Coordinates of C-alpha atoms in Angstrom, one line a residue:
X1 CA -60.4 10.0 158.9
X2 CA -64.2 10.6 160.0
X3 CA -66.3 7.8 159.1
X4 CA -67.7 9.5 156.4
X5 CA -64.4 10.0 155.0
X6 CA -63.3 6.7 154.7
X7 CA -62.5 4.9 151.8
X8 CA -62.5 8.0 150.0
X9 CA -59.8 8.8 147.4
X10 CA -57.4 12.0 148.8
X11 CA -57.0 14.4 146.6
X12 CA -53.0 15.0 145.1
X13 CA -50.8 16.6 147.2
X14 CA -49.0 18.9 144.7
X15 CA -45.8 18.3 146.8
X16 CA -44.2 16.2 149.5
X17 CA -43.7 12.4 148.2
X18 CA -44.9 13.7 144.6
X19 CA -41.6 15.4 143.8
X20 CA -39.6 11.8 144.9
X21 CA -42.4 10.4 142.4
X22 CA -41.3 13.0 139.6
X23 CA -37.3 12.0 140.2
X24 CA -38.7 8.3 140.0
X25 CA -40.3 9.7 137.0
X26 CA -37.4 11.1 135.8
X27 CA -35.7 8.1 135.7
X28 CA -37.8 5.7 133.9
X29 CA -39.5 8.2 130.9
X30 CA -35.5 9.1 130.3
X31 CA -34.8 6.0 129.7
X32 CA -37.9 5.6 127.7
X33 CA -37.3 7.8 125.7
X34 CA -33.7 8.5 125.5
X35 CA -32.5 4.7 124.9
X36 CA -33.6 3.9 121.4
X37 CA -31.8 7.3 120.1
X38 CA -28.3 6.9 122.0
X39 CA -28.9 3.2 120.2
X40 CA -28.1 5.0 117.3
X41 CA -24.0 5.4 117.9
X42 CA -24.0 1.6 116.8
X43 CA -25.7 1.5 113.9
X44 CA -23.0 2.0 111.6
X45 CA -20.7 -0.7 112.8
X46 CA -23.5 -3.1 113.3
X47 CA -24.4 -2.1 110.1
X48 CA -20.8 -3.4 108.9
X49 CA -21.2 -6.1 110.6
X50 CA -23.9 -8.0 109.4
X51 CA -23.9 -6.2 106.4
X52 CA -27.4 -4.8 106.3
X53 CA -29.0 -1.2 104.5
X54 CA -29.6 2.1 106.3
X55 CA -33.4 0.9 106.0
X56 CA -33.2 -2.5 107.6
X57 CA -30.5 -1.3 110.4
X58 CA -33.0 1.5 111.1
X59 CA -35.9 -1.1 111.7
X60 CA -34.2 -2.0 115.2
X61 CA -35.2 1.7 116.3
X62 CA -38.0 1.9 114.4
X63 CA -39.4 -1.3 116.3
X64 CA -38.3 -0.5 119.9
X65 CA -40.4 3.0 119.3
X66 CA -43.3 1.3 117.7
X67 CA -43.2 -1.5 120.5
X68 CA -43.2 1.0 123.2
X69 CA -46.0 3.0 122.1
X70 CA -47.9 -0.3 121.0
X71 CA -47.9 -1.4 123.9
X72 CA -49.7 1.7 125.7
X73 CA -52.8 -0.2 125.8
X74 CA -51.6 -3.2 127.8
X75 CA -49.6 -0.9 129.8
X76 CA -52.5 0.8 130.4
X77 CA -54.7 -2.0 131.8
X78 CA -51.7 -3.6 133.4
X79 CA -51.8 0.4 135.7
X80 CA -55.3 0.1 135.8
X81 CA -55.2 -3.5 137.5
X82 CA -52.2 -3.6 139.4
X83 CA -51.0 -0.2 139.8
X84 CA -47.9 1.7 138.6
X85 CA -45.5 0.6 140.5
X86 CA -45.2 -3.0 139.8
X87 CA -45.5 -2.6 136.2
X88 CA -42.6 -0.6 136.3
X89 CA -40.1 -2.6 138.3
X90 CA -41.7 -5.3 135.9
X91 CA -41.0 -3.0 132.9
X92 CA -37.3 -2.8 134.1
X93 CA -36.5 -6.2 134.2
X94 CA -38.1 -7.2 130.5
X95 CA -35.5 -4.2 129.4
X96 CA -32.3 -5.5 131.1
X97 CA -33.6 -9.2 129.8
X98 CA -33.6 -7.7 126.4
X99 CA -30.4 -6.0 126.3
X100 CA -28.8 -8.7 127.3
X101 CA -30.1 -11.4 125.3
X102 CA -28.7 -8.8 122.7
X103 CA -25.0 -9.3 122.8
X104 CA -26.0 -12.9 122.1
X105 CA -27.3 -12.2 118.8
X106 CA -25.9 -13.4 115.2
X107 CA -28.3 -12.1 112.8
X108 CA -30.1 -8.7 112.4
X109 CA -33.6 -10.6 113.0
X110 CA -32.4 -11.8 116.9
X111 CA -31.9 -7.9 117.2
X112 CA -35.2 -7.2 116.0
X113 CA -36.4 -9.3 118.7
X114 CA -34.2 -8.7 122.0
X115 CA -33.9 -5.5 121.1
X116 CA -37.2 -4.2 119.3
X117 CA -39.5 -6.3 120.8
X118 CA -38.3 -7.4 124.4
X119 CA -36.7 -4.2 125.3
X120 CA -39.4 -2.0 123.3
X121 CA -41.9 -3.9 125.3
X122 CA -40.3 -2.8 129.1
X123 CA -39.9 0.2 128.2
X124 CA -43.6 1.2 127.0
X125 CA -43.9 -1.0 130.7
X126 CA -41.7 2.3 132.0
X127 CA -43.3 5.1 130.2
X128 CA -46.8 5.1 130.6
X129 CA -47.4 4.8 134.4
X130 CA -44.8 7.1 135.1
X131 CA -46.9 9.3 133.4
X132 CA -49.6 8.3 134.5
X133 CA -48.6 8.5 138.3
X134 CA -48.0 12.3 138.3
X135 CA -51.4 12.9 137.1
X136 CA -52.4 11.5 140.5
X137 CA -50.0 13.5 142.5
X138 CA -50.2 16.8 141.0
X139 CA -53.1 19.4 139.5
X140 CA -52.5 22.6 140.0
X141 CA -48.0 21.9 139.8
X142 CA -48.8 19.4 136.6
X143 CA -47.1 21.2 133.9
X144 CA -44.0 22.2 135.9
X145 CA -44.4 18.4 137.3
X146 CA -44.2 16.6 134.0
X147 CA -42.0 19.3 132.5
X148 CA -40.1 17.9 135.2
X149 CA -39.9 14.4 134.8
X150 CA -40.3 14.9 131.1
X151 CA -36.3 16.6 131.0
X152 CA -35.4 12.9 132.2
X153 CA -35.1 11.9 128.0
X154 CA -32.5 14.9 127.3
X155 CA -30.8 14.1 130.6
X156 CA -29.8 10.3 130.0
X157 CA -29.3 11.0 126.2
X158 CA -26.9 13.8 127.2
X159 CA -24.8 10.9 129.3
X160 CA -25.8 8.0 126.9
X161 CA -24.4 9.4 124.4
X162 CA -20.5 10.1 124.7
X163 CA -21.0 6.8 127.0
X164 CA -22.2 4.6 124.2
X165 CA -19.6 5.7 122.3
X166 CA -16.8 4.8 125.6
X167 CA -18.9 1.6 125.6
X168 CA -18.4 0.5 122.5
X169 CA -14.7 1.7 122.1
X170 CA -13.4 -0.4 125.0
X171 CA -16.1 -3.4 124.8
X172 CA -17.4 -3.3 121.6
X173 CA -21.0 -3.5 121.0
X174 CA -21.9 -7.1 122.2
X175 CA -19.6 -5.8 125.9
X176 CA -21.9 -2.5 125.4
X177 CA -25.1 -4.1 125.5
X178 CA -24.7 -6.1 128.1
X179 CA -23.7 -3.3 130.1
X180 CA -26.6 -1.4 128.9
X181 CA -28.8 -4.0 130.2
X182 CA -27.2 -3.9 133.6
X183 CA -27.9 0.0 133.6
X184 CA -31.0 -0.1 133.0
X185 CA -32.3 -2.7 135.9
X186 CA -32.0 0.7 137.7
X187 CA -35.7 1.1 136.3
X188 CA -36.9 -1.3 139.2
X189 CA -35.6 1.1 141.3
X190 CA -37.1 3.9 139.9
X191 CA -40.4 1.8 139.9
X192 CA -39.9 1.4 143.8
X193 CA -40.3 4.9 144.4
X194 CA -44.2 4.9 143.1
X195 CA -45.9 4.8 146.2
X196 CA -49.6 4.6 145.9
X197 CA -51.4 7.7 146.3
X198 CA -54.8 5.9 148.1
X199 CA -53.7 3.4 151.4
X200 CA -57.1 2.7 152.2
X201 CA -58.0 1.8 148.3
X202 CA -57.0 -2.1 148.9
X203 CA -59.2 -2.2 152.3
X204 CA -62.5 -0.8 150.5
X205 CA -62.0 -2.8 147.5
X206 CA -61.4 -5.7 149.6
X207 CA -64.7 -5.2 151.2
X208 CA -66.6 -4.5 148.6
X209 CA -65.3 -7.6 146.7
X210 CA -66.6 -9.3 150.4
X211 CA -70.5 -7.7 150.5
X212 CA -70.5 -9.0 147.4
X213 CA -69.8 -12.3 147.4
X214 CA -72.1 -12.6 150.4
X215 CA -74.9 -10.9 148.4
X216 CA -73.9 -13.1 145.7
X217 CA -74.4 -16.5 147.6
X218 CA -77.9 -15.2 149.4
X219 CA -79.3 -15.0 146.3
X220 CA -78.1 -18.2 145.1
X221 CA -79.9 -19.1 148.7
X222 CA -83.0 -18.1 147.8
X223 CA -83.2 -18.2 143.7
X224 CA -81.9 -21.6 143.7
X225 CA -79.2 -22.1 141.3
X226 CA -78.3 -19.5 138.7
X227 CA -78.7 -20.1 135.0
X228 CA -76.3 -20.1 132.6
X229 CA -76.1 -16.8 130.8
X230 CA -76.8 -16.6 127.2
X231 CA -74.1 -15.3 124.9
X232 CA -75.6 -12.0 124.3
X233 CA -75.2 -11.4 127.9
X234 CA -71.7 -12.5 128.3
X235 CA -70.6 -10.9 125.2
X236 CA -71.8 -7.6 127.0
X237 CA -70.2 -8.1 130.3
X238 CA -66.9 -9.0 128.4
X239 CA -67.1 -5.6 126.2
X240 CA -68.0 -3.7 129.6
X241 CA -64.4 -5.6 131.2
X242 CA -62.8 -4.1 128.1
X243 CA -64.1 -1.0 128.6
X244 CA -63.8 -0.3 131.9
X245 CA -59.6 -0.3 131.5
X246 CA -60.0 1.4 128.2
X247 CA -62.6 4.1 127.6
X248 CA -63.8 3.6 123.6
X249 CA -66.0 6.5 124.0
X250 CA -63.0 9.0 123.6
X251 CA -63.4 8.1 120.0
X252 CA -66.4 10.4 120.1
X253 CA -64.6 13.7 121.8
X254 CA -63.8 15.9 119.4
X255 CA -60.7 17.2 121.2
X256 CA -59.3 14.0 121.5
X257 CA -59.7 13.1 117.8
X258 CA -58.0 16.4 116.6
X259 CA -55.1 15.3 118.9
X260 CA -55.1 12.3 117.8
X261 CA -55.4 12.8 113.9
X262 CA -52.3 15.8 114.5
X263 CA -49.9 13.4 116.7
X264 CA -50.2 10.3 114.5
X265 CA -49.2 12.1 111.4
X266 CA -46.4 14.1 113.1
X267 CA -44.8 11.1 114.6
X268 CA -44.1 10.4 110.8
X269 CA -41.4 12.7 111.3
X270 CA -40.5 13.2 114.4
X271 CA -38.1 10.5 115.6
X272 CA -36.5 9.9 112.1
X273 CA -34.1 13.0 112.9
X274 CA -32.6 11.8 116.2
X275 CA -32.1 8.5 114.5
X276 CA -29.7 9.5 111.8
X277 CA -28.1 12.7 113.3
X278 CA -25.2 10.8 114.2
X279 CA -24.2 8.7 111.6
X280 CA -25.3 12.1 109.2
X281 CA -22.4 13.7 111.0
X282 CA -19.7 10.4 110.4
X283 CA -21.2 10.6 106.8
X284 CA -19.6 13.7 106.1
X285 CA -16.2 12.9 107.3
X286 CA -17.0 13.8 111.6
X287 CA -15.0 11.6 113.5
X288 CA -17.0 9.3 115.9
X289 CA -16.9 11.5 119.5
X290 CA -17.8 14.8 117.4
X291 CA -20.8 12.6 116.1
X292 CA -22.1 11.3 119.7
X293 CA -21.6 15.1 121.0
X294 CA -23.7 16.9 118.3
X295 CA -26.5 14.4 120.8
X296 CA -24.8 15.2 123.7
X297 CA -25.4 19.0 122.7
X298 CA -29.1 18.3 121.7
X299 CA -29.7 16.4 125.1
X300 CA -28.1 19.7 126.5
X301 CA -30.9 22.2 125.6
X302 CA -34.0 20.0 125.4
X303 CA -32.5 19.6 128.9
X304 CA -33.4 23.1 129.8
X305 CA -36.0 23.7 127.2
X306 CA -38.6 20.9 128.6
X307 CA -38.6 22.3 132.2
X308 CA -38.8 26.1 131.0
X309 CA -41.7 24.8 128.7
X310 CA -43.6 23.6 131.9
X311 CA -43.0 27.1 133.4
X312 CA -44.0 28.7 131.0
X313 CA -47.3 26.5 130.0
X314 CA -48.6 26.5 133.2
X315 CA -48.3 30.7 133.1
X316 CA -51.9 32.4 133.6
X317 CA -51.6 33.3 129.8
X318 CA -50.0 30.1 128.2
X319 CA -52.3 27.5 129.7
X320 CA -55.9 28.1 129.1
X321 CA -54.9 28.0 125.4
X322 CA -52.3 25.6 125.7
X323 CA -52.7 23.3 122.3
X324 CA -52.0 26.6 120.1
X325 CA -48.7 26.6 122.2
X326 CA -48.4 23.0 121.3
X327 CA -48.8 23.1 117.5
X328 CA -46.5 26.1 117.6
X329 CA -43.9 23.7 119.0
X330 CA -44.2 21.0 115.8
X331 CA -43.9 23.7 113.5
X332 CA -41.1 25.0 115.0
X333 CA -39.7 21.6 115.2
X334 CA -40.2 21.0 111.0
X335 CA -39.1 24.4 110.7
X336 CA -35.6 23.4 111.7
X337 CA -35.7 19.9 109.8
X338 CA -36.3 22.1 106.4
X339 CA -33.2 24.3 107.0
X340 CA -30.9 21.3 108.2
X341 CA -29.5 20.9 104.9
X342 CA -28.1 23.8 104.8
X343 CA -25.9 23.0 107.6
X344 CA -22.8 21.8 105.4
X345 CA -20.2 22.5 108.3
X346 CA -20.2 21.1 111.9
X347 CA -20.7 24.4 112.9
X348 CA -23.8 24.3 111.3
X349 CA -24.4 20.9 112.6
X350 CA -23.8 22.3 116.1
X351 CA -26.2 25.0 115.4
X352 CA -29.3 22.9 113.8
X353 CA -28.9 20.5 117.1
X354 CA -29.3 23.3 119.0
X355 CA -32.5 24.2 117.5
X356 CA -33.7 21.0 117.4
X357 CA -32.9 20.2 121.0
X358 CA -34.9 22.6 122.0
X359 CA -37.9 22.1 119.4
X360 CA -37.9 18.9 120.7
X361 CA -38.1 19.8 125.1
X362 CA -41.1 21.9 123.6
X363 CA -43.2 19.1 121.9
X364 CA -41.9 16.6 124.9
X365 CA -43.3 18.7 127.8
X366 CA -46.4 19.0 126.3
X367 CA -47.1 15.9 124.6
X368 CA -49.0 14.4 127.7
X369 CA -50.0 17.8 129.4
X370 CA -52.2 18.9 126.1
X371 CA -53.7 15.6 126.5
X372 CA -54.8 15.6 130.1
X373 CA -56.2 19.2 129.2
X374 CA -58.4 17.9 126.7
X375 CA -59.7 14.7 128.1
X376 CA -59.1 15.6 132.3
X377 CA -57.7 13.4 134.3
X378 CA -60.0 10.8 135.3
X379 CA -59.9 9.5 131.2
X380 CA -56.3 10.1 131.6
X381 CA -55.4 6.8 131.4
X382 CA -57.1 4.7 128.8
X383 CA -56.6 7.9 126.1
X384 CA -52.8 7.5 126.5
X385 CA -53.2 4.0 125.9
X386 CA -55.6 4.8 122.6
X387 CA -53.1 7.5 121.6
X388 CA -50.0 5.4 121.7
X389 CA -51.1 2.5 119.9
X390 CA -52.6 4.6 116.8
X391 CA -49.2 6.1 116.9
X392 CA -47.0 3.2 116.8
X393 CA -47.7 3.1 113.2
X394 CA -46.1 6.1 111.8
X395 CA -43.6 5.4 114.9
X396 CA -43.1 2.0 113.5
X397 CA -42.5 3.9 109.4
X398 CA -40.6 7.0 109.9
X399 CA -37.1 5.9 110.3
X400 CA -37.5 3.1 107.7
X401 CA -38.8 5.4 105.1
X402 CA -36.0 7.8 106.1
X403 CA -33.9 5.0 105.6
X404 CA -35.3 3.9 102.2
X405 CA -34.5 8.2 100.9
X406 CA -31.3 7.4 102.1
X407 CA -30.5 4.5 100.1
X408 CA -32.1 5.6 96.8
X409 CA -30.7 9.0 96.7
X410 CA -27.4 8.6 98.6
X411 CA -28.0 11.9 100.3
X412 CA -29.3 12.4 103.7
X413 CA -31.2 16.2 102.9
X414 CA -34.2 14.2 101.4
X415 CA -34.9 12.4 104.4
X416 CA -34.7 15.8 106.9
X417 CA -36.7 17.2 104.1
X418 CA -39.8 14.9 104.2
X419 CA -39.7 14.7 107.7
X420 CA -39.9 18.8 108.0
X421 CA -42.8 18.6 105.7
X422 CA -44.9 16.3 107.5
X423 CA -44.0 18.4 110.9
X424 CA -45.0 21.3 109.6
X425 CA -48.1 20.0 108.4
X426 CA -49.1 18.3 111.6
X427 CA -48.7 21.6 113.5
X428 CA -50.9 23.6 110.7
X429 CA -53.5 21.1 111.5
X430 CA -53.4 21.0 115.0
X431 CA -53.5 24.9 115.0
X432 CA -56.7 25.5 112.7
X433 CA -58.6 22.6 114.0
X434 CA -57.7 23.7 117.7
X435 CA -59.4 27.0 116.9
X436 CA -62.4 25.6 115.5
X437 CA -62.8 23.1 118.7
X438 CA -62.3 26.1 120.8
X439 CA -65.2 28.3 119.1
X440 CA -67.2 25.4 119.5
X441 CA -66.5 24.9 123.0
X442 CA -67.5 28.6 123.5
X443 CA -70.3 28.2 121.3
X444 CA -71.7 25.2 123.6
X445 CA -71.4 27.0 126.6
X446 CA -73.1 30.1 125.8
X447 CA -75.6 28.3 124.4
X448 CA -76.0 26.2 127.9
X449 CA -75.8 29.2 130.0
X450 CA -78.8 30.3 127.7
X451 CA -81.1 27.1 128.2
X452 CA -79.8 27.5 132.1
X453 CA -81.1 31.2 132.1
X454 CA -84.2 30.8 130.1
X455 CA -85.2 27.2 131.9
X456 CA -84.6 29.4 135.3
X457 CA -86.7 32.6 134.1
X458 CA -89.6 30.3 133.2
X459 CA -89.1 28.1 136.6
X460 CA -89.7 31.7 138.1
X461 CA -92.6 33.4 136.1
X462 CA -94.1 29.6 137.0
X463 CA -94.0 30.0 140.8
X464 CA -94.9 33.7 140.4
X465 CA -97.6 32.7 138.5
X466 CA -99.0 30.4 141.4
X467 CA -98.0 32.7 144.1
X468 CA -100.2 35.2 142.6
X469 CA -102.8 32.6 141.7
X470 CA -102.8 31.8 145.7
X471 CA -102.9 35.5 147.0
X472 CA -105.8 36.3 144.6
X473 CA -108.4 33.1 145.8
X474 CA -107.2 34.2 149.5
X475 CA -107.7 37.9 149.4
X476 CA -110.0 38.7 146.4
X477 CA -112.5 41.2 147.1
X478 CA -114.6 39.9 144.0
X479 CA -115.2 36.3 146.8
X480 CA -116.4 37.6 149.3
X481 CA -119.9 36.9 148.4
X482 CA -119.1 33.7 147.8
X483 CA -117.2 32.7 150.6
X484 CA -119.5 34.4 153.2
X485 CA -122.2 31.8 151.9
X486 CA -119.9 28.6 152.5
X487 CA -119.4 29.6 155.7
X488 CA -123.2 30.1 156.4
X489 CA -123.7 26.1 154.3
X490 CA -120.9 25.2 156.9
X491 CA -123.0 26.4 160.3
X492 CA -126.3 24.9 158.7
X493 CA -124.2 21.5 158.8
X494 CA -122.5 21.8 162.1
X495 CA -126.3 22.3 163.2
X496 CA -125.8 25.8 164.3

């Protein structure tokens, strides 16, 4: 590049390497988020075998989500500092660690542990930068991008699925999980794949870090040594090393806060579903491989539905009022949570998974998408990691409180009940207060266009003003008295 050019960051590509970045993508987010809900094919015979509840064998889940959303933050300044790709081969290993460590276990807390904690942990190590990575590659391809990648989740719960079940019918589920963990080392591979979008980053920071150090020892040169700092001082520089990995001021955007308010209370809901589909469908007499394939069906259409999402989001229509497409999505999603209990048959099973699958591609493409509309892409990063740990809390509750329904009223329609309610409440929200931030955005900007246009029609009535203020003392008839008799002073004084 020209010298003026260098060290600056390139633009994304929308293409070339970005589409191996989406398949790397693809990879790790499907894993992400497809693991803790093919988990769920051994719930009931771990469930037997240590003889826990619904609620407390539902806590395994409930932690890995929580964990991996929790984490956001530290994945978040982990990107920040050493860039996505590391993190993620990192992220990999903690998750084929934890699965392992697993099929060691011989009491439900271990599993919290390996399991929730260790495995939850890689994988919110997996998520996040993948996300984060196709913001850098791609602006004007984005949605289609991460609708993309996002279709990695119904893709590996499609084959999870009927291959949990395989697992655990020739191995058993300590055999399974140490298989699982082998599988899913393939995340380092994934991880190898994120190439960084800016080669001459390291060389500019690396010279920067240089200049100053030197201007940092020519002023202990000259000053003589530096003083200590006081602690007012230090506690400011360590609040501005917080800040510059995670952006605090987001907390005063409006947009984000809506978003934020709307997704915290629908993950109260969301997840619960996928959790106890399965062992729903052994509950009323399914065999086992009919269970796994009502997921197997669901991973099916969210396949297609989170790719056609992206299509049709980033459509001239769809996008620039993309969150009303968004909230439409949860309701639709609650919508089909309220009428699953009317599914007696496996028919109707079949039918509500169907729906589901593909309420749920639509709220998964756009998740992250609505989010990098509202905040753009350069706070990108630090509101996904302020996003996902407010939400690990309802994460953290939903499945145990489904749990707890279960076990009080022996019936599973209270638990898809609640967790339609709060859906379609989260989307309600998210619709009427998405309306009233977009009046208000159209409110501020015609009334800056205004302070623009009147600030510009005084600017000019100023400078006409002095133009005509010029032309008059220059060409006035009424001075020419006046001006004749400085020139005559000015010969007098010349000596003339």
């Amino acid at each position: 590049p020209a010298p003026a050019e260098a060290g600056r960051a390139p633009g994304p590509p929308d293409g070339g390497w970005g589409w191996v970045v989406v398949f790397g993508a693809f990879v790790s987010i499907g894993f992400a988020y497809a693991f803790p809900k093919g988990l769920a094919i051994f719930f009931k015979e771990i469930q037997d075998f240590f003889g826990t509840s619904y609620s407390e064998i539902a806590w395994v889940s409930s932690i890995m989500l929580a964990t991996t959303y929790g984490a956001g933050p530290i994945s978040s300044i982990l990107v920040n500092r050493y860039g996505s790709r590391p993190v993620v081969m990192f992220g990999g290993l903690l998750c084929g660690v934890g699965m392992i460590s697993a099929a060691f276990c011989t009491s439900i807390l271990q599993l919290y542990i390996c399991v929730g904690f260790i495995t939850g942990f890689g994988l919110a190590l997996n998520l996040q930068p993948s996300v984060i990575i196709i913001g850098k590659y791609f602006l004007k391809r984005r949605p289609i991008a991460n609708g993309l990648a996002m279709a990695g989740s119904p893709v590996m719960l499609c084959t999870l699925a009927p291959l949990n079940q395989f697992l655990f019918d020739n191995f058993g589920w300590r055999g399974s999980f140490l298989i699982l963990g082998a599988i899913l080392l393939n995340c380092c591979v994934a991880g190898a794949l994120f190439r960084p979008i800016g080669p001459g980053t390291a060389a500019v920071k690396t010279q920067v870090t240089k200049e100053g150090k030197d201007a940092l020892k020519g002023k202990i040169t000259e000053d003589g040594p530096m003083e200590n700092k006081t602690e007012e001082e230090g506690g400011k520089d360590c609040f501005e090393k917080i800040n510059q990995y995670l952006d605090f001021s987001l907390f005063k955007h409006r947009g984000f806060l809506i978003y934020l308010i709307g997704n915290v209370l629908m993950f109260l809901g969301f997840f619960a579903p996928i959790v106890f589909l399965a062992p729903y469908a052994k509950h009323t007499g399914i065999d086992e491989y009919s269970a796994a394939f009502l997921l197997s069906i669901l991973a099916i259409v969210d396949m297609v539905a989170r790719p056609t999402t992206g299509i049709v989001a980033n459509s001239k229509w769809v996008r620039p009022r993309i969150q009303y497409f968004f909230s439409f999505a949860i309701t639709f999603n609650g919508a089909c949570h309220l009428l699953c209990p009317l599914a007696s048959s496996y028919t109707g099973l079949v039918v509500y998974s169907s729906f589901y699958g593909l309420a749920f591609g639509m709220v998964c493409a756009m998740l992250f998408e609505t989010l990098m509309d509202l905040v753009g892409a350069a706070r990108f990063t630090s509101a996904v990691g302020l996003v996902t740990i407010a939400e690990c809390c309802t994460i953290l509750l939903g499945p145990p409180l489904g749990g707890i329904l279960i076990d009080t009223f022996g019936d599973y329609k209270y638990m898809f009940i609640k967790c339609g309610a709060v859906m379609v409440l989260a989307g309600t929200f998210l619709f009427i207060m998405n309306y009233y931030n977009y009046r208000a955005l159209a409110k501020e900007e015609k009334e800056r266009k205004t302070k623009e246009e009147d600030l510009k029609s005084v600017r000019t009535e100023h400078e006409d003003r002095k133009s005509w203020n010029k032309d008059s003392t220059q060409d006035g008839p009424e001075l020419e008295p006046l001006r004749e008799e400085g020139e005559g002073v000015k010969k007098e004084m010349n000596g003339v």
